[in-house]
Amino acid sequence: MKRLFADPLVPGEGRGPVLILEEPLSLWGGLDPETGEIIDRRHPNSGQCVTNAVLLMPGSRGSSSASSILLEAIRAGTAPAAIVIKERDGLLALGAAVAQEMYGQTPPVVVLDSKAYSTIGKGDILHVHAQNEEAYVAIAC
């Protein structure tokens, strides 16, 4: 198992197959929180489902409503198992943190540097651990 050290934004544990998004995703108008499907027809991953996947993306794009879409997906049980991003994103972190307060559950959100981020490939199974100051993304063998 290979461990990639990360910066934690929202604590938690998540495990699942990776879903790699080459482009940022606007959750507002880009994700159906009731189904977990990427519905932005201009996005390269349109039609794919984020539910129970470890979502790997450069960051989010768009409005402050992204927090509420993520919150609704968590409530509906259609959220990703974890979110791994290359750049700090306060909107994603806010939605996940509010879900922890409201529902007692949330996907962890962590930031990987570009070098570590680029070592994750399609088909990888990831375990994301984020607690206090310690965070890592483990790639299952």
XYZ file of C-alpha atoms in Angstrom:
141
model
C 0.000 0.000 0.000
C 1.385 3.367 -1.028
C 0.627 6.393 1.198
C 0.483 9.934 -0.103
C 0.520 12.545 2.632
C -2.137 15.242 2.354
C -3.430 18.375 4.043
C -6.746 17.723 5.821
C -9.612 20.168 5.247
C -12.456 18.082 6.718
C -11.808 15.039 8.920
C -13.154 11.585 8.210
C -12.500 8.233 6.599
C -13.489 7.183 3.112
C -12.691 4.301 0.804
C -13.669 3.475 -2.747
C -12.734 3.392 -6.393
C -11.281 6.614 -7.723
C -13.292 8.787 -10.081
C -10.841 11.144 -11.768
C -12.186 14.446 -13.060
C -9.763 16.150 -15.434
C -11.622 19.451 -15.097
C -13.102 21.242 -12.086
C -16.803 20.605 -11.517
C -19.414 23.148 -10.563
C -21.671 21.280 -8.151
C -24.413 23.871 -8.687
C -25.929 22.731 -11.982
C -23.235 20.110 -12.426
C -24.236 17.424 -9.902
C -27.669 15.973 -9.223
C -27.662 15.536 -5.431
C -30.586 13.102 -5.578
C -28.770 10.615 -7.845
C -25.076 11.513 -7.558
C -24.849 11.860 -11.346
C -22.708 14.513 -13.016
C -25.343 16.335 -15.074
C -23.282 19.129 -16.643
C -23.455 17.960 -20.277
C -20.356 20.022 -21.157
C -18.208 18.308 -18.503
C -16.015 15.415 -19.745
C -17.370 13.180 -16.945
C -21.023 13.911 -17.700
C -23.217 10.918 -16.912
C -20.815 9.394 -14.389
C -21.819 8.853 -10.780
C -19.857 10.162 -7.786
C -21.720 8.061 -5.209
C -19.307 6.053 -3.017
C -16.344 6.947 -5.242
C -13.271 8.819 -4.106
C -13.639 11.969 -6.159
C -10.290 13.228 -7.451
C -10.518 16.660 -9.028
C -8.427 19.791 -9.394
C -11.049 21.791 -7.468
C -14.582 22.998 -7.820
C -15.850 25.698 -10.095
C -18.698 28.054 -9.681
C -20.946 29.514 -7.084
C -21.166 29.442 -3.334
C -24.177 27.142 -3.767
C -21.732 24.250 -4.169
C -21.758 23.809 -0.386
C -25.510 23.262 -0.335
C -25.387 20.769 -3.222
C -22.713 18.730 -1.449
C -24.708 18.934 1.790
C -27.826 17.662 0.003
C -25.906 14.804 -1.636
C -24.592 13.751 1.774
C -28.119 13.830 3.201
C -29.434 11.799 0.247
C -26.635 9.207 0.505
C -25.324 9.990 -2.974
C -22.122 11.824 -2.009
C -18.600 10.655 -2.779
C -16.845 8.506 -0.159
C -14.077 11.134 -0.055
C -12.916 14.190 -1.979
C -9.279 14.714 -2.981
C -8.363 18.052 -4.549
C -5.195 19.864 -5.677
C -6.115 23.283 -4.324
C -7.792 24.343 -1.093
C -11.501 24.834 -1.636
C -13.491 26.510 1.103
C -16.861 25.806 -0.526
C -16.390 22.039 -0.605
C -14.974 22.082 2.910
C -17.917 24.136 4.179
C -20.533 21.749 2.755
C -18.742 18.734 4.218
C -18.228 20.374 7.630
C -21.889 21.423 7.882
C -22.946 17.861 6.999
C -20.836 16.573 9.891
C -22.662 18.931 12.243
C -26.137 18.254 10.840
C -26.002 14.555 9.979
C -23.007 13.221 11.907
C -21.373 12.041 8.703
C -19.312 13.511 5.924
C -16.771 12.526 3.314
C -13.258 13.613 4.238
C -11.828 16.397 2.114
C -8.048 16.524 1.632
C -5.569 18.413 -0.528
C -2.697 16.669 -2.318
C 0.222 18.447 -3.920
C 0.473 18.152 -7.709
C 3.201 15.496 -7.659
C 1.291 13.149 -5.327
C -1.995 13.898 -7.113
C -0.523 12.801 -10.451
C 0.453 9.343 -9.114
C -3.193 8.280 -8.752
C -4.540 6.435 -11.766
C -7.809 5.206 -13.195
C -8.851 1.950 -11.546
C -7.083 2.666 -8.238
C -8.890 1.918 -4.991
C -8.189 4.651 -2.451
C -8.473 4.941 1.313
C -8.594 8.533 2.545
C -7.773 9.209 6.184
C -8.019 12.683 7.698
C -7.848 13.255 11.435
C -6.642 16.431 13.136
C -3.291 17.294 11.548
C -2.733 13.884 9.957
C -4.066 13.035 6.527
C -3.105 10.624 3.788
C -4.440 8.930 0.704
C -3.517 5.254 0.497
C -3.531 3.464 -2.832
C -4.510 -0.194 -2.396
C -2.268 -2.746 -4.074
